mmCIF file of C-alpha atoms in Angstrom:
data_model
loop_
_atom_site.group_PDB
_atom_site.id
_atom_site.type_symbol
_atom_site.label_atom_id
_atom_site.label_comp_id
_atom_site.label_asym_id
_atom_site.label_seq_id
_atom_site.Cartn_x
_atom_site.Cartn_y
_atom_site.Cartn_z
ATOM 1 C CA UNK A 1 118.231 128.731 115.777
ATOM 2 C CA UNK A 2 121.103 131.536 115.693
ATOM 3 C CA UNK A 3 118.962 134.303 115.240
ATOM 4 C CA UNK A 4 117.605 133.229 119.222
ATOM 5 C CA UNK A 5 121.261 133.998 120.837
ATOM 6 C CA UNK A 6 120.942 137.694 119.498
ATOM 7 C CA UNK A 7 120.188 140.167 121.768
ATOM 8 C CA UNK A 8 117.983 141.587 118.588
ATOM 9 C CA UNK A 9 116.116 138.770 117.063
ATOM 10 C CA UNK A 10 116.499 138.753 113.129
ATOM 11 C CA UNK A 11 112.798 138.496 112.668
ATOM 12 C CA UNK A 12 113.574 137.296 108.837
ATOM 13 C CA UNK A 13 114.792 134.174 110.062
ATOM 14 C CA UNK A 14 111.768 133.091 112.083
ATOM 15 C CA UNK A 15 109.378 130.788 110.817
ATOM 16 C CA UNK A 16 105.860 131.410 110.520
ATOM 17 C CA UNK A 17 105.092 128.559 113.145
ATOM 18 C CA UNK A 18 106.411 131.384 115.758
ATOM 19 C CA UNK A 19 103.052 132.958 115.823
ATOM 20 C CA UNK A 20 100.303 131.711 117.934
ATOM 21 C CA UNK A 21 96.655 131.326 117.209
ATOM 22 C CA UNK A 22 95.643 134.839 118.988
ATOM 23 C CA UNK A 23 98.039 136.562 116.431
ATOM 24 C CA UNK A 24 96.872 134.777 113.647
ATOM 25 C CA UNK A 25 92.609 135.223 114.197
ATOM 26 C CA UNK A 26 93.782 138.880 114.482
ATOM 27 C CA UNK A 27 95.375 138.592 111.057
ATOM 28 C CA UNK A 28 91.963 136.919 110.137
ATOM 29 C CA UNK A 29 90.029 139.824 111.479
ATOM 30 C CA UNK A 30 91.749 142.505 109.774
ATOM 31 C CA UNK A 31 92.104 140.705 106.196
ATOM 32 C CA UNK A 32 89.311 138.356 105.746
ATOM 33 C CA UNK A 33 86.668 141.212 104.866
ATOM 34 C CA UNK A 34 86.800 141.945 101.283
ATOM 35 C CA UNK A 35 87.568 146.033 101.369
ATOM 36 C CA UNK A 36 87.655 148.696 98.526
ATOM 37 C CA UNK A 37 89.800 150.952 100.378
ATOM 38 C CA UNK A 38 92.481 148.520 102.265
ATOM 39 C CA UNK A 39 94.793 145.706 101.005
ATOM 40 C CA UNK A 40 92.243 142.796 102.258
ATOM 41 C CA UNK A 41 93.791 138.478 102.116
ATOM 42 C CA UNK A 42 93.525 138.705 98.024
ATOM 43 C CA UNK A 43 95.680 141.736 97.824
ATOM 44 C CA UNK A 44 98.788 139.821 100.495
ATOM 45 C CA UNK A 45 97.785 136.606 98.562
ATOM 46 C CA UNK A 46 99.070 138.131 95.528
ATOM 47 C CA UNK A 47 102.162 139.471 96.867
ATOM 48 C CA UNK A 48 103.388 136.224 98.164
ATOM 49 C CA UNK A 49 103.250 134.930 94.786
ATOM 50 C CA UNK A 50 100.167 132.889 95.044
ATOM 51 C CA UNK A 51 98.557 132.516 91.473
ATOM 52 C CA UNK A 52 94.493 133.052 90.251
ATOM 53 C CA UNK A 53 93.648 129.575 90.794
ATOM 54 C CA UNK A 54 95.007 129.097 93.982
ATOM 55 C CA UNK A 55 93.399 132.489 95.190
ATOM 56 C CA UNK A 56 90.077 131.591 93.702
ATOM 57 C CA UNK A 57 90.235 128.164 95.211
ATOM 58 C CA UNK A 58 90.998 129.698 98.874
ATOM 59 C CA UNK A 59 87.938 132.354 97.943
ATOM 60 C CA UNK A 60 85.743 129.584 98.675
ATOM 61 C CA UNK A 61 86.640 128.583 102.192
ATOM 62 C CA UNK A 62 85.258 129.764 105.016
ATOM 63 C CA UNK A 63 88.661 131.655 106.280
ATOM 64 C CA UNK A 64 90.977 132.762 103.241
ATOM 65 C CA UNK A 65 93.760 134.228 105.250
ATOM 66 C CA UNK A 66 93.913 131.164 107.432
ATOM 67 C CA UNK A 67 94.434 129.246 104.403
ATOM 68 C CA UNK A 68 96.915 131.619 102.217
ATOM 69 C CA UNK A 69 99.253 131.438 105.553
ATOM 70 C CA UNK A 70 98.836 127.937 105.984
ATOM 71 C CA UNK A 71 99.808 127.243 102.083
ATOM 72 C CA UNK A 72 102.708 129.928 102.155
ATOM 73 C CA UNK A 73 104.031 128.401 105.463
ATOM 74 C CA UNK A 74 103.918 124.980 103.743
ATOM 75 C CA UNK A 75 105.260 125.937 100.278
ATOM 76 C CA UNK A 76 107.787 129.053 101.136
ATOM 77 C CA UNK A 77 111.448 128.604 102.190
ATOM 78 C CA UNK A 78 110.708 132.449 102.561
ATOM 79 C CA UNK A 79 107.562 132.181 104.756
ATOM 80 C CA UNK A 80 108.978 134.299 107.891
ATOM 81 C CA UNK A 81 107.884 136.280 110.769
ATOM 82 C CA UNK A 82 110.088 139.112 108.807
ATOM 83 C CA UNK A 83 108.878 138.404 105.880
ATOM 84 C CA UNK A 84 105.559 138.430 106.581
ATOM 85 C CA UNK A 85 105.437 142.237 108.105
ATOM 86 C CA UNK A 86 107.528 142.948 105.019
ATOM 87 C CA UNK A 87 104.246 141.828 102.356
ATOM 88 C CA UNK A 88 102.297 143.700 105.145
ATOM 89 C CA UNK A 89 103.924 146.652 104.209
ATOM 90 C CA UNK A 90 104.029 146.488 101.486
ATOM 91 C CA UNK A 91 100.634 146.441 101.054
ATOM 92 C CA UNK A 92 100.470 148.800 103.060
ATOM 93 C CA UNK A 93 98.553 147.876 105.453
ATOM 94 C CA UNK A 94 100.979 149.454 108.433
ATOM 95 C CA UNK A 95 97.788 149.680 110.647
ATOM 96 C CA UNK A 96 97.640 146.037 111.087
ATOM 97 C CA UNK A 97 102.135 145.926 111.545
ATOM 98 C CA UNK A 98 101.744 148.634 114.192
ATOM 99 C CA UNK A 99 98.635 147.089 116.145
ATOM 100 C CA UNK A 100 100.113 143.716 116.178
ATOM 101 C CA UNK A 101 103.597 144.542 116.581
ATOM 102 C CA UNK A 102 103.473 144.202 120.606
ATOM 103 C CA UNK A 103 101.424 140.789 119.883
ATOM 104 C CA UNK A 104 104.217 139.373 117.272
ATOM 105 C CA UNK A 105 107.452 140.050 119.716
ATOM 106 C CA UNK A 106 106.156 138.490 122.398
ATOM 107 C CA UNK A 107 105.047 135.304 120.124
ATOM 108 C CA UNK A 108 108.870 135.572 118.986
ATOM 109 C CA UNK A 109 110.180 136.168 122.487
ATOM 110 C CA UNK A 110 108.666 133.145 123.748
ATOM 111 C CA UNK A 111 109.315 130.876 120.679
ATOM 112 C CA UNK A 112 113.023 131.601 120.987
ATOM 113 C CA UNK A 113 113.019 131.156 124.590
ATOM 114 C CA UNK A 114 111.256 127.642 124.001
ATOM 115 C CA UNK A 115 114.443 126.973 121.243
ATOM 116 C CA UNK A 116 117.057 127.874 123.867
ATOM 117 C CA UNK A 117 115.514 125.333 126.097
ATOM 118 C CA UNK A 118 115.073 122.313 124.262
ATOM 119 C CA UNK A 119 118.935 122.947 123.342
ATOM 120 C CA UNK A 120 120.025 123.292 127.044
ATOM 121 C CA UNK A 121 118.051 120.259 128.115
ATOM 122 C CA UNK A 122 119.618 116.982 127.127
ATOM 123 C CA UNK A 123 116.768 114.539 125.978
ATOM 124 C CA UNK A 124 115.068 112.486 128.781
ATOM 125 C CA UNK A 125 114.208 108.702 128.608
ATOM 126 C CA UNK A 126 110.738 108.518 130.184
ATOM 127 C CA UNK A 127 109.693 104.872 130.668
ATOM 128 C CA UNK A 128 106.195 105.382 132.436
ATOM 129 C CA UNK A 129 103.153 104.937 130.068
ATOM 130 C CA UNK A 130 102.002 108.107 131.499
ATOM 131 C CA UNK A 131 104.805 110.413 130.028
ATOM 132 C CA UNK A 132 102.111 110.557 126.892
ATOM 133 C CA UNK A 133 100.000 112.692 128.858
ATOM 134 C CA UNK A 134 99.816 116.410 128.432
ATOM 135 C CA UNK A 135 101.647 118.512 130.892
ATOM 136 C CA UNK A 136 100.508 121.430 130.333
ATOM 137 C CA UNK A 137 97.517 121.870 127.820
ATOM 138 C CA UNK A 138 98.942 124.385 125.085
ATOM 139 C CA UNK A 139 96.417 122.893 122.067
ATOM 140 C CA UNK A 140 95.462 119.881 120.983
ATOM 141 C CA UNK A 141 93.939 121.280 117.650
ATOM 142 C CA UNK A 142 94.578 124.076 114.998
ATOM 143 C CA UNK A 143 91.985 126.350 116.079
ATOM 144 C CA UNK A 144 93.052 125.667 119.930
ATOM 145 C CA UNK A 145 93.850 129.058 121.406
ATOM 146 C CA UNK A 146 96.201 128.512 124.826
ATOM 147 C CA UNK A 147 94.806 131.475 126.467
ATOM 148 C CA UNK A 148 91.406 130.962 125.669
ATOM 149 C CA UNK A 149 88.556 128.286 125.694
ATOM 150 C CA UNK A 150 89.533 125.033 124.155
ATOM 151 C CA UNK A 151 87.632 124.333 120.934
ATOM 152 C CA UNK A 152 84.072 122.309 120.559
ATOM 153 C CA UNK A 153 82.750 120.068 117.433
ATOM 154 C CA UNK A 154 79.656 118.999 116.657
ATOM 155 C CA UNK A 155 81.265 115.857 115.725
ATOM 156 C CA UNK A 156 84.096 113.465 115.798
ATOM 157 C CA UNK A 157 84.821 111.336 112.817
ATOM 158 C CA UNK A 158 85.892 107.859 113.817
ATOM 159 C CA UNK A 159 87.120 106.618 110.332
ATOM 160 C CA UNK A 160 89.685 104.724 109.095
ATOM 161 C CA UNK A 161 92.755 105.924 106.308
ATOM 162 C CA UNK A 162 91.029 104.126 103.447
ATOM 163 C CA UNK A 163 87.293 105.481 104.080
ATOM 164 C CA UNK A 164 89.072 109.539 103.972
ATOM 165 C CA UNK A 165 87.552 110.146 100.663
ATOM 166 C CA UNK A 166 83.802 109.500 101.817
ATOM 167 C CA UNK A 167 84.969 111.746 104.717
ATOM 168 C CA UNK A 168 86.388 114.489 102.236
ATOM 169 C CA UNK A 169 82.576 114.602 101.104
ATOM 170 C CA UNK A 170 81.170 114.320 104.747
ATOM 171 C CA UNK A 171 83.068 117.260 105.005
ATOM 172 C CA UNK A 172 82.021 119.614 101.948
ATOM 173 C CA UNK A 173 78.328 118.262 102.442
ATOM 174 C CA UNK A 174 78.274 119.171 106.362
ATOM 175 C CA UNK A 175 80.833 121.586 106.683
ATOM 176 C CA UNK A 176 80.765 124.007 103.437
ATOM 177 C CA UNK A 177 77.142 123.981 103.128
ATOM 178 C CA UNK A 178 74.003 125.751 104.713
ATOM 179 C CA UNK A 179 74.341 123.410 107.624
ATOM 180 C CA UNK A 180 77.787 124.918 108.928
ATOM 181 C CA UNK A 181 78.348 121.637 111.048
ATOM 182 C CA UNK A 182 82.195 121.927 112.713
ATOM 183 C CA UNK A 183 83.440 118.443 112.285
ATOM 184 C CA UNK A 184 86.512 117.152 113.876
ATOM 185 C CA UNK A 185 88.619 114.618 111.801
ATOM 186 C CA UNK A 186 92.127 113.422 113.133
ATOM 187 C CA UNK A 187 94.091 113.917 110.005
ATOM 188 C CA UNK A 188 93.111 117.748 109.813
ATOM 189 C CA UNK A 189 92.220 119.107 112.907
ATOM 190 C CA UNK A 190 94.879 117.445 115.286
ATOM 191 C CA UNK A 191 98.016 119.185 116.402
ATOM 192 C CA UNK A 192 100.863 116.311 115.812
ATOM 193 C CA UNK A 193 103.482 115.233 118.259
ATOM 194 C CA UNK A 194 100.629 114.237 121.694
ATOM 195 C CA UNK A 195 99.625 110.976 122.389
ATOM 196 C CA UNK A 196 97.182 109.208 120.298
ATOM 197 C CA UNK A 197 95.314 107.757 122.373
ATOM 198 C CA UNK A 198 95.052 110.488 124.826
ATOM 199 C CA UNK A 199 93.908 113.434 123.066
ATOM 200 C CA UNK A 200 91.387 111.385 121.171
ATOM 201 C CA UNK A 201 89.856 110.225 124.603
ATOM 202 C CA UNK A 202 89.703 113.911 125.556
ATOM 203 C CA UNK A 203 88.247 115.164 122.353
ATOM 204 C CA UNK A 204 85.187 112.403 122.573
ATOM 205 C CA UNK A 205 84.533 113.052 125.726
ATOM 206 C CA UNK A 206 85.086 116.561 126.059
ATOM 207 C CA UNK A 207 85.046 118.777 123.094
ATOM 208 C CA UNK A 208 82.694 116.860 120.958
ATOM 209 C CA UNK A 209 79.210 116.718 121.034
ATOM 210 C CA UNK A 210 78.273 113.138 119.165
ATOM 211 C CA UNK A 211 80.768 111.029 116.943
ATOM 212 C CA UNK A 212 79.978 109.700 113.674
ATOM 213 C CA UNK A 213 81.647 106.278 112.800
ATOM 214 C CA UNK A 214 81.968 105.692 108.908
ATOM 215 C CA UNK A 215 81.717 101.865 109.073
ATOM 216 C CA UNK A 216 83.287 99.575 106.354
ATOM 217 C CA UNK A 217 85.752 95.948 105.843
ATOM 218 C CA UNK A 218 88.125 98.209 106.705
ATOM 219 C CA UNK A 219 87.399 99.975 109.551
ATOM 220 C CA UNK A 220 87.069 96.205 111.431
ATOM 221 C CA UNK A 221 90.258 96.422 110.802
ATOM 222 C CA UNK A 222 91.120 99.176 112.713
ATOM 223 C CA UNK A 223 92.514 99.310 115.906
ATOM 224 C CA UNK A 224 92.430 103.187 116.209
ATOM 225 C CA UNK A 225 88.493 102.836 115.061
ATOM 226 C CA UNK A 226 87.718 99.763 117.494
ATOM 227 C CA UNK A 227 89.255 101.758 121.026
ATOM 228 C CA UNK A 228 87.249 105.163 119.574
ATOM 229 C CA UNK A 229 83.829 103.244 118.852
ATOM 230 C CA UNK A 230 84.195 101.172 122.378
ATOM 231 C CA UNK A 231 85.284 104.371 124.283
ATOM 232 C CA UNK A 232 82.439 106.535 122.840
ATOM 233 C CA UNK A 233 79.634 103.544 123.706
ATOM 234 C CA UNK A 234 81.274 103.821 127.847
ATOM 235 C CA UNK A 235 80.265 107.155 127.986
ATOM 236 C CA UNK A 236 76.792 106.637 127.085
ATOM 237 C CA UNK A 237 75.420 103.573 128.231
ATOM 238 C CA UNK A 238 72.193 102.253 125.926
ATOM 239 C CA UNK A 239 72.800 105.275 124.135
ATOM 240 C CA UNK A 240 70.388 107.222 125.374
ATOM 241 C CA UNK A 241 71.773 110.257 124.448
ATOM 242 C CA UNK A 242 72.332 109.915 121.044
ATOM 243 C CA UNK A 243 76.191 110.378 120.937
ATOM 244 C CA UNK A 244 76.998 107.544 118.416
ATOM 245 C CA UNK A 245 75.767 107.318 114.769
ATOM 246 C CA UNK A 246 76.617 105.000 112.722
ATOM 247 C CA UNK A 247 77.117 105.349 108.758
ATOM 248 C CA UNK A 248 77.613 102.822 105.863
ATOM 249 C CA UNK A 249 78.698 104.542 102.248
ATOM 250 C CA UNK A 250 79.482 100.978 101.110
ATOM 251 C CA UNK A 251 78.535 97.143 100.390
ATOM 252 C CA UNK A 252 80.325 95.137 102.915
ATOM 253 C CA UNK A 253 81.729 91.355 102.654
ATOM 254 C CA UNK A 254 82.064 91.308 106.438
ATOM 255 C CA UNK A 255 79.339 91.557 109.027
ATOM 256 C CA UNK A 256 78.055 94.986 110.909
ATOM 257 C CA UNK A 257 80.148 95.257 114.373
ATOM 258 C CA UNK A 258 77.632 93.628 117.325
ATOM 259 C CA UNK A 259 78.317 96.378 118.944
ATOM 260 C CA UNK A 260 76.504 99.020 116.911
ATOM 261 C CA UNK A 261 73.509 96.934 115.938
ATOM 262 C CA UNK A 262 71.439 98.544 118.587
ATOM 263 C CA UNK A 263 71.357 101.924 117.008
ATOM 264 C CA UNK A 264 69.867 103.892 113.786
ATOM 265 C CA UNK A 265 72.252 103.590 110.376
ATOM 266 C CA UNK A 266 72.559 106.254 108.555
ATOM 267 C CA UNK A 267 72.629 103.791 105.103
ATOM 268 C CA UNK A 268 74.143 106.165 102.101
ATOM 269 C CA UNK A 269 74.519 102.807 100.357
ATOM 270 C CA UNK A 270 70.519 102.357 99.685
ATOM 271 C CA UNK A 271 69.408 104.188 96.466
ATOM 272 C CA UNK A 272 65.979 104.715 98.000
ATOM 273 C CA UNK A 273 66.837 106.971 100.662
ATOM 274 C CA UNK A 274 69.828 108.511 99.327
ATOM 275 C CA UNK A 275 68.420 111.318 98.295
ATOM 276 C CA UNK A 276 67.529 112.090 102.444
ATOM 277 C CA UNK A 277 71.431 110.502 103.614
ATOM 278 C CA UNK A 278 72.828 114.242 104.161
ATOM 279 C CA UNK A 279 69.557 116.208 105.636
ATOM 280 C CA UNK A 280 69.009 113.163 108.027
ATOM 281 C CA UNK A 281 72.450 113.142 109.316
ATOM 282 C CA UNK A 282 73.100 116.702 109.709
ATOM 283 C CA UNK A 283 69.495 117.125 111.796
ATOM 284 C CA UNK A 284 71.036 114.518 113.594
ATOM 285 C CA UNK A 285 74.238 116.051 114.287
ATOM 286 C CA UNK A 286 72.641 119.589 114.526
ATOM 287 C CA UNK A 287 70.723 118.771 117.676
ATOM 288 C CA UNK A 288 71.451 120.311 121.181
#
């Protein structure tokens, strides 16, 4: 990017993607709080053009300036670093531009110093199976903060692409409700561009506490599915502590994996114990 071989950095022409997860939960911080005296997310929302029903839609999440940024930065041709002080301004909410200021150049800094690099280094051809593996751990998720504790779930969500709209509801029945369960799912949560395989080893073993596997036809299907279902079972021989749970939304032509026959299914497919599916498999999930 030009603006990088300035001596001055033409903020306008830096994307959004320049700031870093500190900068942004500080964003969070100052603008989620509805307030009667300050510009809170609403008041920015509407100055980047965003209409009533997509402010009233990101009302009810759970972090509205999280989301207006992330839908600006994917909509916008405009959605800039420069920009983005500029609605802040205008707004004006100057406290939050002069507190953050210090935060924001250094994000910049260090995004344009990461530019100039990948143009002076001609690509490398890395044959060795291990070249998937992190170097240096900068993320693996969306909420990942490089300078601070790597984030924890309550639950991964070994599912396959055809099964996502039973885990859209997994996700407003477990997630948006009194239970406040923190689910991981691939699709959403993972940072693109690492190694498949790798980061979802290191996110079942390390950062979440049980996974849930939405079984169906399709999921024996699945390659992805079958290595995250026989990787969870090796870390907890016999089960015995609880980390797998297995759930069936659906009839099936084909029969339940061997594998998994040994533990309790969550069965959302029986009308008799429907009415229980979601409070027995969020106790489940909600246990130390």
């Amino acid at each position: 990017m030009a603006c990088c071989d300035k001596s001055e950095v033409d903020l306008w022409t830096v994307p959004l993607i320049a700031l870093n997860v500190s900068v942004r939960k500080k964003l969070e911080l100052y603008l989620n709080p509805r307030n009667m005296v300050a510009a809170d997310w609403m008041v920015v929302a509407e100055t980047m053009d965003f209409n009533y029903l997509e402010i009233q839609n990101y009302e009810a999440t759970n972090n509205p300036t999280r989301k207006v940024l992330e839908g600006w930065q994917a909509r916008s041709t405009d959605a800039s670093v420069g920009r983005l002080l500029s609605v802040l301004t205008e707004v004006e909410r100057k406290d939050i531009v002069e507190d953050l200021r210090p935060l924001i150049d250094e994000d910049v800094r260090k995004y344009c110093e990461s530019l100039k690099k990948k143009k002076s280094e001609p690509p490398v051809q890395v044959n060795d199976i291990d070249s998937c593996v992190p170097r240096d751990r900068v993320g693996l998720t969306l909420e990942d903060d490089p300078d601070g504790a790597p984030e924890l779930f309550d639950a991964f969500i070994c599912y396959c692409q055809s099964d996502f709209e039973f885990v859209h509801e997994m996700i407003r029945q477990l997630e948006q409700t009194e239970y406040k369960l923190k689910l991981c799912v691939f699709d959403r949560d993972v940072l693109p561009g690492s190694c498949v395989w790798t980061i979802t080893s290191e996110l079942i073993e390390k950062r979440c506490k049980r996974m849930v596997v939405v079984i169906s036809d399709e999921y024996l299907d699945s390659d992805a599915c079958d290595f995250q279902t026989k990787f969870a079972l090796s870390l907890c021989p016999g089960a015995r502590n609880k980390r797998l749970i297995p759930v069936i939304y659906k009839s099936m032509a084909k029969p339940f994996p061997s594998i998994l026959r040994f533990l309790t299914i969550c069965d959302y497919t029986r009308p008799c114990t429907q009415a229980w599916f979601w409070i027995r498999l969020a106790k489940a999930l909600s246990q130390p």
